[in-house]
Tab-separated table of C-alpha atoms in Angstrom:
chain	number	residue	atom	x	y	z
T	628	MET	CA	107.640	-70.597	-144.908
T	629	ALA	CA	108.037	-67.757	-143.002
T	630	PRO	CA	107.574	-68.249	-139.002
T	631	PRO	CA	104.921	-65.406	-137.319
T	632	PRO	CA	106.250	-62.213	-137.173
T	633	ALA	CA	106.928	-61.754	-132.908
T	634	LEU	CA	104.496	-60.540	-130.047
T	635	MET	CA	104.163	-56.859	-129.229
T	636	ASP	CA	106.227	-56.544	-126.181
T	637	ASP	CA	103.630	-53.818	-125.030
T	638	LEU	CA	100.649	-57.383	-125.298
T	639	ILE	CA	103.301	-59.658	-124.372
T	640	GLY	CA	102.858	-57.430	-121.272
T	641	GLU	CA	99.134	-57.346	-121.549
T	642	ILE	CA	98.523	-61.322	-121.512
T	643	LEU	CA	100.931	-62.318	-118.974
T	644	LEU	CA	99.336	-59.165	-116.391
T	645	ARG	CA	96.583	-61.379	-116.568
T	646	LEU	CA	97.514	-64.779	-115.427
T	647	PRO	CA	96.761	-65.775	-111.588
T	648	PRO	CA	97.988	-64.025	-109.210
T	649	ASP	CA	96.394	-67.316	-106.562
T	650	ASP	CA	99.411	-69.885	-108.116
T	651	PRO	CA	103.171	-67.721	-108.040
T	652	ALA	CA	103.544	-71.093	-110.022
T	653	CYS	CA	103.201	-69.451	-113.281
T	654	LEU	CA	104.613	-66.368	-113.252
T	655	PHE	CA	107.965	-68.604	-112.625
T	656	ARG	CA	106.851	-70.108	-115.113
T	657	ALA	CA	106.614	-66.959	-117.336
T	658	ALA	CA	110.112	-66.140	-116.183
T	659	LEU	CA	111.024	-68.911	-117.390
T	660	VAL	CA	110.367	-68.579	-121.217
T	661	CYS	CA	112.862	-65.911	-122.571
T	662	LYS	CA	115.629	-63.440	-121.031
T	663	PRO	CA	112.712	-60.863	-122.553
T	664	TRP	CA	109.543	-62.534	-120.667
T	665	ARG	CA	111.928	-62.829	-117.279
T	666	ARG	CA	113.164	-59.277	-117.761
T	667	LEU	CA	109.375	-58.433	-117.951
T	668	LEU	CA	108.070	-60.189	-115.158
T	669	SER	CA	110.826	-58.880	-112.847
T	670	ASP	CA	110.986	-55.102	-113.757
T	671	ASP	CA	109.346	-52.896	-110.932
T	672	ALA	CA	106.993	-51.229	-113.173
T	673	PHE	CA	105.342	-54.024	-113.992
T	674	LEU	CA	105.026	-55.720	-110.973
T	675	ARG	CA	103.342	-52.873	-109.381
T	676	ARG	CA	100.874	-52.899	-113.011
T	677	TYR	CA	100.797	-56.383	-111.855
T	678	ARG	CA	99.405	-55.600	-108.294
T	679	ALA	CA	97.417	-52.999	-109.079
T	680	PHE	CA	95.366	-54.510	-111.620
T	681	HIS	CA	94.518	-58.156	-109.904
T	682	ARG	CA	93.905	-55.488	-106.227
T	683	THR	CA	93.143	-57.822	-103.780
T	684	PRO	CA	96.504	-59.291	-102.956
T	685	PRO	CA	95.756	-63.780	-102.651
T	686	VAL	CA	96.007	-65.517	-99.901
T	687	LEU	CA	99.231	-67.898	-100.132
T	688	GLY	CA	99.102	-69.369	-96.950
T	689	PHE	CA	99.379	-68.652	-93.448
T	690	PHE	CA	101.975	-69.482	-90.970
T	691	HIS	CA	101.799	-71.793	-88.038
T	692	ASP	CA	103.974	-72.886	-84.696
T	693	GLY	CA	103.139	-76.557	-85.211
T	694	HIS	CA	104.516	-78.958	-83.182
T	695	HIS	CA	107.613	-81.027	-83.454
T	696	ILE	CA	109.142	-83.642	-81.152
T	697	PHE	CA	108.953	-81.812	-77.841
T	698	ARG	CA	108.406	-78.031	-78.972
T	699	PHE	CA	106.333	-75.893	-81.778
T	700	VAL	CA	108.626	-75.393	-84.523
T	701	PRO	CA	107.414	-72.500	-86.948
T	702	ARG	CA	106.519	-73.433	-90.448
T	703	PHE	CA	104.928	-72.075	-93.564
T	704	PHE	CA	102.153	-73.979	-95.080
T	705	PRO	CA	101.748	-72.222	-98.512
T	706	VAL	CA	96.917	-73.012	-99.484
T	707	CYS	CA	98.512	-73.131	-103.055
T	708	GLY	CA	100.267	-75.982	-105.602
T	709	ALA	CA	103.427	-73.827	-105.527
T	710	SER	CA	104.606	-71.394	-102.695
T	711	PRO	CA	108.051	-68.719	-102.615
T	712	ILE	CA	107.786	-68.418	-99.354
T	713	PRO	CA	110.469	-70.295	-97.390
T	714	HIS	CA	109.860	-71.837	-93.383
T	715	PRO	CA	110.720	-69.167	-90.696
T	716	ASP	CA	113.886	-69.392	-87.831
T	717	PRO	CA	112.765	-72.555	-86.022
T	718	ASP	CA	114.149	-71.247	-82.566
T	719	CYS	CA	110.903	-68.385	-83.429
T	720	TRP	CA	108.068	-68.041	-82.237
T	721	THR	CA	105.905	-66.378	-84.855
T	722	VAL	CA	103.932	-63.020	-83.975
T	723	ASP	CA	102.580	-61.581	-86.488
T	724	CYS	CA	102.221	-60.897	-90.221
T	725	ARG	CA	101.327	-57.688	-92.077
T	726	HIS	CA	102.608	-55.241	-95.135
T	727	GLY	CA	104.825	-58.261	-96.578
T	728	ARG	CA	107.141	-57.993	-93.780
T	729	VAL	CA	106.707	-60.888	-90.091
T	730	LEU	CA	107.017	-60.285	-87.554
T	731	LEU	CA	108.781	-62.931	-85.227
T	732	HIS	CA	109.849	-63.463	-81.437
T	733	SER	CA	113.341	-64.656	-81.004
T	734	LEU	CA	113.749	-67.596	-78.395
T	735	ALA	CA	118.346	-67.707	-79.022
T	736	THR	CA	117.456	-63.620	-77.614
T	737	SER	CA	114.772	-63.114	-76.648
T	738	HIS	CA	114.332	-60.000	-79.437
T	739	LEU	CA	112.030	-58.995	-81.893
T	740	MET	CA	112.647	-59.530	-85.742
T	741	VAL	CA	110.845	-58.831	-88.856
T	742	TRP	CA	111.749	-61.070	-91.679
T	743	ASP	CA	111.205	-60.464	-95.631
T	744	PRO	CA	111.064	-63.457	-96.476
T	745	ILE	CA	110.928	-62.343	-99.758
T	746	ALA	CA	114.430	-61.061	-100.142
T	747	GLY	CA	114.999	-63.204	-96.845
T	748	ASP	CA	115.934	-60.125	-94.980
T	749	HIS	CA	115.303	-59.113	-91.232
T	750	GLU	CA	116.237	-57.243	-88.664
T	751	GLU	CA	116.371	-58.012	-84.418
T	752	ILE	CA	114.947	-55.343	-82.170
T	753	PRO	CA	115.312	-55.519	-78.179
T	754	LEU	CA	111.994	-56.133	-76.617
T	755	PRO	CA	111.469	-52.516	-74.641
T	756	VAL	CA	112.072	-53.037	-70.565
T	757	ASN	CA	109.870	-52.012	-68.339
T	758	GLU	CA	109.782	-49.723	-65.100
T	759	ASP	CA	112.378	-52.425	-63.277
T	760	ASP	CA	114.371	-52.535	-66.021
T	761	GLU	CA	112.790	-55.679	-66.805
T	762	GLU	CA	110.923	-57.431	-70.285
T	763	SER	CA	107.698	-58.361	-70.541
T	764	GLU	CA	106.756	-62.045	-70.280
T	765	LEU	CA	103.257	-61.546	-71.257
T	766	PHE	CA	102.934	-59.617	-73.915
T	767	THR	CA	101.422	-59.717	-77.772
T	768	ALA	CA	102.981	-57.540	-81.302
T	769	ALA	CA	101.911	-56.321	-83.879
T	770	VAL	CA	104.479	-55.562	-87.384
T	771	ILE	CA	102.664	-51.774	-89.708
T	772	CYS	CA	103.406	-50.284	-92.221
T	773	ALA	CA	104.724	-46.624	-91.798
T	774	SER	CA	104.391	-44.843	-95.297
T	775	GLY	CA	102.156	-42.232	-94.628
T	776	GLY	CA	98.343	-43.323	-98.032
T	777	CYS	CA	100.255	-46.567	-98.963
T	778	SER	CA	98.378	-49.227	-100.786
T	779	HIS	CA	100.600	-51.457	-99.121
T	780	LEU	CA	101.267	-53.746	-102.861
T	781	ASP	CA	104.655	-52.938	-102.345
T	782	CYS	CA	106.094	-50.937	-99.637
T	783	ARG	CA	107.709	-54.357	-96.976
T	784	ARG	CA	111.165	-51.871	-98.337
T	785	GLY	CA	109.727	-48.336	-96.350
T	786	PRO	CA	109.507	-47.921	-93.282
T	787	TYR	CA	107.401	-50.040	-91.076
T	788	LEU	CA	106.287	-49.905	-87.306
T	789	ILE	CA	105.893	-52.396	-83.833
T	790	VAL	CA	103.158	-51.756	-81.630
T	791	PHE	CA	104.282	-53.969	-78.177
T	792	ALA	CA	100.746	-54.764	-76.627
T	793	GLY	CA	101.575	-57.019	-72.711
T	794	ALA	CA	99.014	-57.548	-69.555
T	795	ASP	CA	99.713	-57.358	-66.097
T	796	SER	CA	97.770	-58.447	-63.112
T	797	ASP	CA	97.304	-57.822	-59.625
T	798	ASP	CA	94.749	-57.510	-56.187
T	799	GLU	CA	92.944	-54.785	-58.532
T	800	GLY	CA	92.332	-56.897	-61.999
T	801	GLY	CA	94.617	-56.357	-64.910
T	802	VAL	CA	95.964	-53.904	-66.490
T	803	ALA	CA	97.411	-53.766	-70.394
T	804	TRP	CA	99.560	-51.405	-71.455
T	805	ALA	CA	101.066	-50.540	-75.219
T	806	ARG	CA	104.467	-48.877	-77.220
T	807	VAL	CA	105.340	-48.434	-79.950
T	808	TYR	CA	108.650	-48.714	-82.274
T	809	SER	CA	109.296	-46.835	-84.735
T	810	SER	CA	112.314	-47.913	-87.557
T	811	VAL	CA	113.320	-44.621	-88.512
T	812	SER	CA	113.763	-43.413	-85.280
T	813	ASP	CA	114.772	-46.980	-84.041
T	814	ASP	CA	113.181	-46.290	-80.039
T	815	TRP	CA	110.286	-46.653	-78.482
T	816	SER	CA	107.373	-44.352	-77.816
T	817	SER	CA	106.546	-44.244	-73.859
T	818	LEU	CA	104.148	-46.464	-72.337
T	819	VAL	CA	100.304	-45.974	-71.880
T	820	SER	CA	97.822	-47.738	-69.848
T	821	VAL	CA	94.407	-49.009	-69.043
T	822	HIS	CA	92.741	-50.305	-66.250
T	823	LEU	CA	90.629	-53.576	-66.649
T	824	GLY	CA	89.380	-54.582	-64.676
T	825	PRO	CA	88.232	-58.543	-62.215
T	826	VAL	CA	90.101	-61.213	-65.709
T	827	LEU	CA	89.011	-64.364	-65.977
T	828	ASP	CA	93.424	-64.761	-66.223
T	829	ALA	CA	95.750	-62.839	-66.472
T	830	GLY	CA	98.079	-65.548	-68.713
T	831	ASP	CA	94.906	-66.105	-71.711
T	832	VAL	CA	94.832	-61.366	-72.110
T	833	MET	CA	96.564	-61.030	-75.249
T	834	GLY	CA	95.971	-62.284	-78.381
T	835	LYS	CA	95.612	-62.176	-82.072
T	836	SER	CA	95.410	-58.320	-83.772
T	837	LEU	CA	93.879	-56.309	-87.088
T	838	LEU	CA	94.026	-53.129	-88.495
T	839	ALA	CA	91.170	-51.403	-89.146
T	840	GLY	CA	91.289	-47.194	-90.040
T	841	ASP	CA	93.629	-45.770	-88.028
T	842	ALA	CA	93.239	-47.940	-84.630
T	843	LEU	CA	94.545	-51.744	-84.111
T	844	TYR	CA	92.516	-54.016	-82.100
T	845	PHE	CA	93.739	-56.880	-79.829
T	846	THR	CA	91.556	-59.889	-79.049
T	847	ILE	CA	91.900	-59.516	-74.995
T	848	GLU	CA	90.695	-62.280	-72.103
T	849	GLU	CA	90.398	-65.400	-75.078
T	850	GLY	CA	88.362	-63.514	-77.457
T	851	ARG	CA	86.277	-61.549	-74.290
T	852	ARG	CA	87.092	-58.083	-75.000
T	853	ILE	CA	88.718	-56.581	-77.203
T	854	LEU	CA	92.026	-53.917	-77.151
T	855	LYS	CA	92.006	-50.118	-79.648
T	856	TYR	CA	94.678	-49.373	-79.592
T	857	GLU	CA	94.387	-46.090	-81.089
T	858	TYR	CA	98.604	-45.404	-82.381
T	859	ASP	CA	100.721	-41.714	-82.829
T	860	MET	CA	103.919	-40.819	-82.664
T	861	VAL	CA	102.255	-38.014	-80.305
T	862	GLU	CA	99.335	-39.305	-79.332
T	863	GLN	CA	98.238	-43.346	-78.333
T	864	GLU	CA	95.206	-43.956	-76.715
T	865	LEU	CA	94.292	-47.094	-74.925
T	866	SER	CA	90.400	-48.100	-74.772
T	867	VAL	CA	87.899	-51.610	-74.131
T	868	ILE	CA	85.970	-52.449	-76.172
T	869	LYS	CA	83.104	-55.962	-74.945
T	870	ALA	CA	82.931	-58.643	-77.822
T	871	PRO	CA	79.850	-59.382	-79.303
T	872	PRO	CA	78.431	-61.527	-76.922
T	873	VAL	CA	77.304	-64.355	-79.426
T	874	ILE	CA	80.248	-65.321	-80.329
T	875	ALA	CA	82.587	-64.307	-77.336
T	876	GLY	CA	85.266	-67.275	-76.182
T	877	ASN	CA	85.088	-68.776	-80.406
T	878	MET	CA	85.666	-65.308	-82.245
T	879	ALA	CA	88.972	-63.328	-84.145
T	880	LEU	CA	88.524	-59.898	-85.812
T	881	VAL	CA	88.267	-59.515	-88.993
T	882	THR	CA	87.724	-57.045	-91.209
T	883	ALA	CA	84.177	-55.342	-91.651
T	884	GLU	CA	82.152	-54.271	-94.895
T	885	GLY	CA	83.679	-50.212	-95.973
T	886	GLY	CA	86.765	-51.382	-93.815
T	887	GLY	CA	86.154	-50.622	-89.530
T	888	LEU	CA	86.312	-53.195	-86.648
T	889	GLY	CA	84.286	-56.828	-87.156
T	890	ALA	CA	84.346	-60.412	-85.623
T	891	ALA	CA	83.244	-63.183	-86.820
T	892	GLY	CA	82.331	-66.245	-84.131
T	893	VAL	CA	80.988	-69.381	-84.997
T	894	LYS	CA	78.039	-70.455	-82.867
T	895	GLY	CA	77.288	-74.706	-83.549
T	896	TYR	CA	78.135	-74.775	-87.416
T	897	SER	CA	77.042	-70.819	-87.946
T	898	LEU	CA	79.896	-68.467	-89.309
T	899	HIS	CA	78.111	-65.072	-87.454
T	900	LEU	CA	79.310	-61.575	-88.982
T	901	TRP	CA	79.014	-58.774	-86.612
T	902	SER	CA	80.629	-54.477	-87.286
T	903	TRP	CA	81.071	-52.758	-84.325
T	904	ARG	CA	78.941	-49.119	-85.506
T	905	ILE	CA	79.480	-45.540	-83.771
T	906	GLY	CA	75.895	-44.119	-83.698
T	907	PRO	CA	74.910	-40.773	-83.421
T	908	ASP	CA	75.346	-40.330	-79.728
T	909	SER	CA	79.508	-41.723	-80.007
T	910	ILE	CA	77.918	-44.786	-78.166
T	911	GLY	CA	79.794	-47.413	-80.698
T	912	GLU	CA	76.945	-50.729	-81.005
T	913	TRP	CA	77.309	-54.320	-81.770
T	914	VAL	CA	75.218	-55.383	-85.065
T	915	PRO	CA	75.047	-58.358	-86.998
T	916	ASP	CA	75.959	-58.627	-90.941
T	917	ARG	CA	74.620	-61.663	-91.719
T	918	VAL	CA	75.646	-65.591	-91.289
T	919	ILE	CA	76.583	-68.370	-93.406
T	920	GLU	CA	75.667	-71.851	-92.877
T	921	LEU	CA	79.101	-73.534	-92.678
T	922	ASP	CA	77.171	-77.498	-92.901
T	923	LYS	CA	76.235	-77.259	-95.725
T	924	MET	CA	79.391	-76.797	-96.848
T	925	ILE	CA	81.785	-77.987	-94.989
T	926	SER	CA	81.241	-81.820	-94.050
T	927	ILE	CA	84.149	-83.057	-91.744
T	928	GLY	CA	82.369	-84.805	-88.341
T	929	ILE	CA	79.451	-82.642	-88.991
T	930	GLY	CA	75.674	-84.090	-86.628
T	931	ASP	CA	78.882	-86.146	-84.160
T	932	PRO	CA	78.457	-84.160	-80.901
T	933	THR	CA	82.281	-84.714	-81.180
T	934	THR	CA	83.091	-82.449	-83.965
T	935	LYS	CA	84.055	-78.660	-83.241
T	936	LEU	CA	84.381	-75.314	-85.459
T	937	ASN	CA	86.684	-72.834	-84.134
T	938	VAL	CA	87.484	-69.576	-85.830
T	939	ILE	CA	91.437	-69.510	-85.835
T	940	GLY	CA	92.245	-66.680	-87.491
T	941	PHE	CA	91.157	-63.697	-90.290
T	942	ALA	CA	93.137	-62.510	-93.353
T	943	GLU	CA	93.338	-58.754	-94.145
T	944	GLY	CA	92.755	-57.157	-97.894
T	945	ALA	CA	92.033	-61.311	-98.641
T	946	GLY	CA	88.691	-61.085	-96.334
T	947	SER	CA	89.447	-64.285	-95.470
T	948	ILE	CA	88.334	-67.031	-91.910
T	949	PHE	CA	90.498	-69.536	-91.673
T	950	ILE	CA	87.385	-72.045	-90.141
T	951	ASN	CA	89.290	-75.237	-87.739
T	952	ALA	CA	87.169	-77.791	-87.906
T	953	ASN	CA	88.965	-82.438	-86.554
T	954	ASP	CA	91.882	-83.035	-88.168
T	955	SER	CA	91.325	-79.868	-90.415
T	956	ILE	CA	91.439	-75.944	-91.058
T	957	PHE	CA	89.531	-74.176	-94.143
T	958	ILE	CA	88.596	-70.624	-95.529
T	959	VAL	CA	86.206	-68.967	-95.950
T	960	GLU	CA	86.169	-66.410	-98.432
T	961	VAL	CA	83.924	-63.638	-96.345
T	962	LYS	CA	82.646	-61.973	-100.475
T	963	SER	CA	81.623	-64.682	-101.676
T	964	GLY	CA	80.566	-67.042	-98.988
T	965	THR	CA	82.531	-69.948	-101.017
T	966	VAL	CA	84.588	-72.420	-98.157
T	967	ARG	CA	87.287	-74.150	-99.488
T	968	LYS	CA	89.954	-76.458	-97.183
T	969	THR	CA	93.188	-76.190	-97.232
T	970	ILE	CA	94.889	-79.037	-95.338
T	971	GLY	CA	94.717	-81.515	-92.326
T	972	LYS	CA	96.406	-81.220	-89.093
T	973	ARG	CA	97.368	-84.667	-89.524
T	974	ASP	CA	99.396	-83.585	-92.981
T	975	HIS	CA	101.461	-81.656	-90.998
T	976	GLY	CA	102.345	-83.107	-87.097
T	977	SER	CA	100.427	-80.844	-85.457
T	978	THR	CA	97.803	-81.467	-82.371
T	979	THR	CA	97.516	-77.567	-81.357
T	980	LEU	CA	97.240	-74.493	-84.398
T	981	ARG	CA	99.073	-71.946	-82.595
T	982	VAL	CA	99.179	-68.498	-85.267
T	983	SER	CA	96.884	-68.641	-87.795
T	984	MET	CA	98.225	-65.564	-90.455
T	985	SER	CA	98.581	-65.117	-93.573
T	986	MET	CA	100.956	-63.989	-95.682
T	987	GLU	CA	99.774	-60.845	-98.876
């Protein structure tokens, strides 16, 4: 009996195109079937089609500075069965993750490090110095793609920007400032600043970032206010926005419906979602979007007065919110409202979640 005719390459490509993106092991196993499949799966044209076909990138996992013996060590924790992402350099802090790059702070050199976890490449960038020729100790930073009109499906090899923001305090209150580094010019921009007025604690001013539209947003004062940085290599502007009062202090910045600034926070066992809207008078205000009742989806410790739910991160592009509940971490999918458990903190020996971010 003659063997069945081989499938046409185009048909094989259409089949492989439909492998689930949230399980990278499927692509790896398919590449081991034969050399033609491996050539197809490693072809840049196929990978671009694969990303465009599935559109929303899956959350492969999160980077986390977990407590290990006497210090914090950065690690990557996959949310699926297998992941190609390795752990970062143990002598670094995790600062940010976006557009295929991870931004680290090297404890050995005190430099920022832009790391491509897929290729393993990294670049070190010295921190900018202030007017006293001293490096800042209190800061946060964000890494973003610098290619105009990019879909961010495969831009990790292109130019990038690093937005470096910090805060200082004096007798009159706090001052937040920012500078931007361009990988093209290999230089830092001039400093822009904004007065914060009285602050609760200068040591708790800076927080994680969100990229929405043409602006970066950082939480300040443990989520009680938000720093908006409108970045441009010619024009730069800093401003301050009050956080939604219902969730101030237990909040993460999220992408609102339509792509603008949003916020998510827990009150009791309810996840509150808000959007920042600009009215006809050009005055912005927070508008409540919806409430997701987590007690119907998260059973661990619900009803126990010692149980507290905290929003600890957000995955841009995927629309996933990370929730900490006692010893476990859950992911809330904003669009569907579904909740899934990832790992427990005891699984990786951590007592404090320092940084939680996705790798798309």
